[in-house]
mmCIF file of C-alpha atoms in Angstrom:
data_model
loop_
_atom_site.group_PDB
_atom_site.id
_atom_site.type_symbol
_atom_site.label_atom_id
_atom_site.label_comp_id
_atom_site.label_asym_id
_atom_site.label_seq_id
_atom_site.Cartn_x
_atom_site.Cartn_y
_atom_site.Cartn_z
ATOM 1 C CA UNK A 1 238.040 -156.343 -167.886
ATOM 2 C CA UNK A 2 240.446 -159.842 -167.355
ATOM 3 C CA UNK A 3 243.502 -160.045 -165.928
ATOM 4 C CA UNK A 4 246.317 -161.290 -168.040
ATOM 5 C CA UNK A 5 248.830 -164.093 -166.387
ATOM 6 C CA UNK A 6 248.568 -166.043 -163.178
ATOM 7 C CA UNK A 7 250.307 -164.286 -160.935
ATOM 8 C CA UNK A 8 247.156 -161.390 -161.213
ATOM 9 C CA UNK A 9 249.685 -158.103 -161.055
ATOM 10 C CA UNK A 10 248.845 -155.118 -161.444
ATOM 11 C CA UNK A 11 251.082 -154.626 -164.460
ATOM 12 C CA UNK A 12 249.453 -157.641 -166.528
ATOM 13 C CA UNK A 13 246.042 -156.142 -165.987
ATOM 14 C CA UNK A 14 244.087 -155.529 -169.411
ATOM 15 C CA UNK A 15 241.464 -153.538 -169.488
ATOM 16 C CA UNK A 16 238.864 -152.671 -171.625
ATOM 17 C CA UNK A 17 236.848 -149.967 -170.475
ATOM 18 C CA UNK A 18 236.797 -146.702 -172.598
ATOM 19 C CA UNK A 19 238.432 -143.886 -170.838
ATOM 20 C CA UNK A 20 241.036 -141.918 -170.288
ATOM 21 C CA UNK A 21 243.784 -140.493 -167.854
ATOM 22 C CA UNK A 22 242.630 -137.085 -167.353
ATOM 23 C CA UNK A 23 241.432 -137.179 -164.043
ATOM 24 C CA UNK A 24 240.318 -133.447 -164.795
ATOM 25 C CA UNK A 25 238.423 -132.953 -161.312
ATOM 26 C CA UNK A 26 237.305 -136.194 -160.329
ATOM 27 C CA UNK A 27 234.404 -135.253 -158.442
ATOM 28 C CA UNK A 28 232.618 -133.406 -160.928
ATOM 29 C CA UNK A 29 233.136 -136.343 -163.415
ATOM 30 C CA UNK A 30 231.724 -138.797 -161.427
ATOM 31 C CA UNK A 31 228.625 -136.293 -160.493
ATOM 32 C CA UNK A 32 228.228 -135.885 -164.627
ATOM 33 C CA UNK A 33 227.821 -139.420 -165.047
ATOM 34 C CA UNK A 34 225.590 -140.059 -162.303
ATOM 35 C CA UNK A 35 223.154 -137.029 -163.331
ATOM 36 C CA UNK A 36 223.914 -137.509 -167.149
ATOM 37 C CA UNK A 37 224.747 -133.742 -167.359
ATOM 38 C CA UNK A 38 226.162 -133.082 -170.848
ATOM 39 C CA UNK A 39 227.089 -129.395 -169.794
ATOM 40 C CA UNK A 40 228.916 -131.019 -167.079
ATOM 41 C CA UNK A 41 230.437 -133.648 -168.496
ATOM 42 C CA UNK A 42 232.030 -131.411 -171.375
ATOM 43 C CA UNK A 43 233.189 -129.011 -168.592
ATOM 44 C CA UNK A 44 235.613 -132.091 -166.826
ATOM 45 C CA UNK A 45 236.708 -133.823 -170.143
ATOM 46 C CA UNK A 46 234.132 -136.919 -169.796
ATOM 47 C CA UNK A 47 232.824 -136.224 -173.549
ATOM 48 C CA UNK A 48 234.460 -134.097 -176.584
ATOM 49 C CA UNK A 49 233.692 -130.793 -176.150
ATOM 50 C CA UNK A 50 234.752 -129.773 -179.623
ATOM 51 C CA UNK A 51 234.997 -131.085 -182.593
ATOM 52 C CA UNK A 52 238.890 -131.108 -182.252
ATOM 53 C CA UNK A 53 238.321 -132.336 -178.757
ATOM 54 C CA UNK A 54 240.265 -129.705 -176.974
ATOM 55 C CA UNK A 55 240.032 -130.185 -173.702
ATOM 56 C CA UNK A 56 238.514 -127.971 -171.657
ATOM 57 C CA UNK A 57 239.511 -126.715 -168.021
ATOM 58 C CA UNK A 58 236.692 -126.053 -165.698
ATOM 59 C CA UNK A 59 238.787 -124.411 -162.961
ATOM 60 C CA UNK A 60 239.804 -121.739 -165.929
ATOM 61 C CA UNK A 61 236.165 -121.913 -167.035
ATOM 62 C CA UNK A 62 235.156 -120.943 -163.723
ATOM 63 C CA UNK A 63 237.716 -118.238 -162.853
ATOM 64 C CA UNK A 64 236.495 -116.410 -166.172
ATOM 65 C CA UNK A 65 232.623 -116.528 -165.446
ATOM 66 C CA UNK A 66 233.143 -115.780 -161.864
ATOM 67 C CA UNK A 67 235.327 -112.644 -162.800
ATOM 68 C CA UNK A 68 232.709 -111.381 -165.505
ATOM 69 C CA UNK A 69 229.962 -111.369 -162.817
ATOM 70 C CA UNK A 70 232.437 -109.482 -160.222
ATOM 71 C CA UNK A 71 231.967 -105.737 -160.111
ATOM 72 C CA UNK A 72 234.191 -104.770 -157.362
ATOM 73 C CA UNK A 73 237.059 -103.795 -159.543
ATOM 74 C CA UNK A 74 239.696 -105.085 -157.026
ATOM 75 C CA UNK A 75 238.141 -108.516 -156.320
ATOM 76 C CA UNK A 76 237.533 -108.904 -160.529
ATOM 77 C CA UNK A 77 241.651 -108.120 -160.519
ATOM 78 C CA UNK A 78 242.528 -110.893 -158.321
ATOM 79 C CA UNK A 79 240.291 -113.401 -159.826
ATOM 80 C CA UNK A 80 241.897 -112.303 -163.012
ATOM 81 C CA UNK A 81 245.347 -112.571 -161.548
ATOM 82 C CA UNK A 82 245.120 -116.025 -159.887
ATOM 83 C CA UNK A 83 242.790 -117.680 -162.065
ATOM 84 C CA UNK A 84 242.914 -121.175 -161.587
ATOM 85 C CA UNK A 85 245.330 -121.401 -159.108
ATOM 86 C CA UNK A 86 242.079 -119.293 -157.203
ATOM 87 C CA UNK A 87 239.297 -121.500 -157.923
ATOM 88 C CA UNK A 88 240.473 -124.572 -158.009
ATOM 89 C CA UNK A 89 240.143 -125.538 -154.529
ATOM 90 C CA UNK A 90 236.395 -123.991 -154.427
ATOM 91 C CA UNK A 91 235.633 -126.370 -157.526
ATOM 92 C CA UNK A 92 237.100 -129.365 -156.199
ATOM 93 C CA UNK A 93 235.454 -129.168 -152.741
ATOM 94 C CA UNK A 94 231.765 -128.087 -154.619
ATOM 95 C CA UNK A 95 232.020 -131.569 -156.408
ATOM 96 C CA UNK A 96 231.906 -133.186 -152.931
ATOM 97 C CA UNK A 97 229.483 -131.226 -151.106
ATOM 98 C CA UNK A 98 230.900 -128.124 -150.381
ATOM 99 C CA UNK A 99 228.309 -125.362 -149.532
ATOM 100 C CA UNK A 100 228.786 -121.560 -150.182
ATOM 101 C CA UNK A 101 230.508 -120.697 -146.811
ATOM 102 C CA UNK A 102 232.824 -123.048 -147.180
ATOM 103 C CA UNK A 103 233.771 -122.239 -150.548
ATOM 104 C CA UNK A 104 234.183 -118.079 -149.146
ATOM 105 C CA UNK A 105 236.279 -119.907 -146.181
ATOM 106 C CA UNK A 106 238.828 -121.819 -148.730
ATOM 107 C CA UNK A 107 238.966 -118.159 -150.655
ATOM 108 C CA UNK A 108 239.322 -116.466 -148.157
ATOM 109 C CA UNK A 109 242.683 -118.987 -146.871
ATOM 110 C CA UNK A 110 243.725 -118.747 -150.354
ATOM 111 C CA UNK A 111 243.813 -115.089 -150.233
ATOM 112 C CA UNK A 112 245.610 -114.468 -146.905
ATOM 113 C CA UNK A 113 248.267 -117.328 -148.019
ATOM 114 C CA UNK A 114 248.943 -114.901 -150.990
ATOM 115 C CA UNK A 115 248.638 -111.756 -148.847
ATOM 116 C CA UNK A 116 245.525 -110.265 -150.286
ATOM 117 C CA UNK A 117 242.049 -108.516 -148.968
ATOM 118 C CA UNK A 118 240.295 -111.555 -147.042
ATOM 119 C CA UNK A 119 237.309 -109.194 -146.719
ATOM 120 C CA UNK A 120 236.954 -110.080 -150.664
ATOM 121 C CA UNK A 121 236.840 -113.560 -150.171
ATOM 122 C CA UNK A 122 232.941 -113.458 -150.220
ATOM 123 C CA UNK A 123 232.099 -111.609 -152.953
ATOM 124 C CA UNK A 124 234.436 -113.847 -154.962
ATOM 125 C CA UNK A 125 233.600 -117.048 -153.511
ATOM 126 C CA UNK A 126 229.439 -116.080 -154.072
ATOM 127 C CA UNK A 127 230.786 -115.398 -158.043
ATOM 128 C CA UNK A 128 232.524 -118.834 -157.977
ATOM 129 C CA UNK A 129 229.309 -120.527 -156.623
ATOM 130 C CA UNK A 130 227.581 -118.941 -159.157
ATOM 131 C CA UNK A 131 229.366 -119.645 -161.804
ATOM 132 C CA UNK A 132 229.086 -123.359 -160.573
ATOM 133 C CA UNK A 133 225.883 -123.044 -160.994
ATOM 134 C CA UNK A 134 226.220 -121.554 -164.834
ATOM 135 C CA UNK A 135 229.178 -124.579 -165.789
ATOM 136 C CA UNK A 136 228.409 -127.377 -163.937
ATOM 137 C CA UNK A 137 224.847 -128.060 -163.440
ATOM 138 C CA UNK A 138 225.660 -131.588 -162.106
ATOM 139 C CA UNK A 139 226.138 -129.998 -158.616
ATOM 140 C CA UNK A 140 223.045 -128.819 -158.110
ATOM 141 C CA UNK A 141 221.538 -131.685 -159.523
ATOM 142 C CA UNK A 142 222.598 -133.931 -157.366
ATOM 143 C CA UNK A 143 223.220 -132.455 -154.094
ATOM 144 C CA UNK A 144 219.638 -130.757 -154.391
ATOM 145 C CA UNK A 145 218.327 -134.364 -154.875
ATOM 146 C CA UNK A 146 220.021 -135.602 -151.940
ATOM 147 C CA UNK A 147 219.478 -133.037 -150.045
ATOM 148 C CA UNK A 148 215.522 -133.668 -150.713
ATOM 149 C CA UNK A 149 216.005 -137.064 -150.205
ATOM 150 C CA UNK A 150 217.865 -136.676 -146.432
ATOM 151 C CA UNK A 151 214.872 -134.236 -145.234
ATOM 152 C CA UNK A 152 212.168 -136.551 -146.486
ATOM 153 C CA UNK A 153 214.080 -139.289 -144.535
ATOM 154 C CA UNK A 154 214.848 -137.340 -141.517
ATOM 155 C CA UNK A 155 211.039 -136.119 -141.577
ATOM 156 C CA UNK A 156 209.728 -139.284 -141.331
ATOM 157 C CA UNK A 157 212.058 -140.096 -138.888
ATOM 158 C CA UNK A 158 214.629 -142.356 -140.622
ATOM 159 C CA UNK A 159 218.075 -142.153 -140.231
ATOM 160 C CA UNK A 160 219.192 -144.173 -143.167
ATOM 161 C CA UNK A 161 218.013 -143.575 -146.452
ATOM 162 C CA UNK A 162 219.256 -145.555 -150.165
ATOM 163 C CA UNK A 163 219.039 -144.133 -153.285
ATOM 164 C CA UNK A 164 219.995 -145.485 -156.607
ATOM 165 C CA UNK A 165 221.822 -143.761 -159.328
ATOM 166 C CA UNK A 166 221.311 -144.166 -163.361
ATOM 167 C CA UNK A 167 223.514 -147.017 -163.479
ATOM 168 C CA UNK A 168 221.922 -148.754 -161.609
ATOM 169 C CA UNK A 169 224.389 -148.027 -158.293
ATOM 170 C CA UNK A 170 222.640 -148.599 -154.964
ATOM 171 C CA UNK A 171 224.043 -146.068 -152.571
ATOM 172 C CA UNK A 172 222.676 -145.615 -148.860
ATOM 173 C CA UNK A 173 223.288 -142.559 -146.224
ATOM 174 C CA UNK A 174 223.281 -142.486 -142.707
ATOM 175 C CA UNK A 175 222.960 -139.963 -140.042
ATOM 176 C CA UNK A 176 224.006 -140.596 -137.087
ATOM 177 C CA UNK A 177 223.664 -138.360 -133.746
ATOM 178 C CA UNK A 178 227.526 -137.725 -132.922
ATOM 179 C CA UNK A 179 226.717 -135.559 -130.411
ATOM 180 C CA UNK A 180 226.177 -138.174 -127.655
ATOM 181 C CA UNK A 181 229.692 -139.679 -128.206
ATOM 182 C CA UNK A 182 231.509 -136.026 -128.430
ATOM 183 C CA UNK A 183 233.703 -135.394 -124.991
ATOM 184 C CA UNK A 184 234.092 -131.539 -124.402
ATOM 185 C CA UNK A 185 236.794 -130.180 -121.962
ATOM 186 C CA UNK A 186 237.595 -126.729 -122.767
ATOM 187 C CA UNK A 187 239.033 -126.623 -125.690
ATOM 188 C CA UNK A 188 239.488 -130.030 -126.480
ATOM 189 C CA UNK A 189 236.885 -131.850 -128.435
ATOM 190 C CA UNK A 190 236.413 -135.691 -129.401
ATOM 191 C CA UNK A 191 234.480 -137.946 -131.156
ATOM 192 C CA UNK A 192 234.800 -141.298 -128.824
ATOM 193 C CA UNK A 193 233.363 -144.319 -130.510
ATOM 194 C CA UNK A 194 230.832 -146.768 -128.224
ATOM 195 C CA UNK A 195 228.113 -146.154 -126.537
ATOM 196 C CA UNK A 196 228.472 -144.665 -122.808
#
């Protein structure tokens, strides 16, 4: 990449790296190139899926496989009836860590914004999660390698762990004890910063 003029603008920026605009869920395309996960990477547009290169739509992708696992003939209607619209928020929020109950919580808000059965939120959200699982393998990839990572760490006492990704990427995670900055008073609740 070079910059093009003096003045350094934005607008006279050049560059030369292949991509494109898509920006189809961000998340999962950066968690297909860390993991080099082809399935994954066709599912969010990062490689040609087809030989036409029509692009695909995971949130569509996922709203269809979650539906064909749903038997409760109610839930399997409004997955069929908000597609999308449903599971795009449960996707989006997977991609950056998002566990199972909070993927069932963001259906369920979903569902009572559009006045439907909250109850079915977790039968759909577990289908969504599982077809996660089916589409994007990425996820699981990566998360369950973290995840490893972390407990390792935290077993052996550490707090801070690094780990470094196939391009090379050094990343490092921290846990910190929050707890013994958090003020209670009924039901307030903060996080002060410094030490008491």
């Amino acid at each position: 990449c070079e910059f093009v003029g003096e003045g350094h603008a934005v607008e006279d920026f050049v560059s030369t790296l292949v991509c494109h605009q898509d920006g189809t869920c961000n998340g999962l395309q950066h968690m297909a190139a860390i993991t080099h996960n082809q399935q994954t990477a066709e599912s969010v547009n990062c490689v040609a899926s087809t030989e036409q290169d029509t692009p695909s739509d995971i949130y569509r992708t996922i709203s269809v496989g979650a539906a064909d696992m749903i038997e409760n003939p109610v839930a399997k209607a409004i997955l069929e009836n908000y597609g999308r619209k449903l599971t795009k928020g449960p996707v989006m929020i997977s991609s950056y860590g998002a566990g199972q109950e909070t993927v069932i919580r963001t259906v369920y808000k979903f569902l009572k914004e559009h006045n439907e059965d909250g109850q079915l939120s977790e039968v759909i959200g577990k289908a969504v999660v599982l077809a996660l699982g089916k589409n994007a393998g990425a996820i699981k990839k990566l998360t369950g390698a973290l995840k490893r990572r972390a407990t390792d760490a935290l077993v052996a006492g550490k707090t801070k762990f690094t780990w470094v990704a196939h391009d090379g990427f050094v990343a490092a995670t921290e846990y910190r004890d929050q707890e013994v900055n958090r003020v209670r008073a009924g039901k307030f609740n903060a996080l002060v910063r410094g030490m008491f």
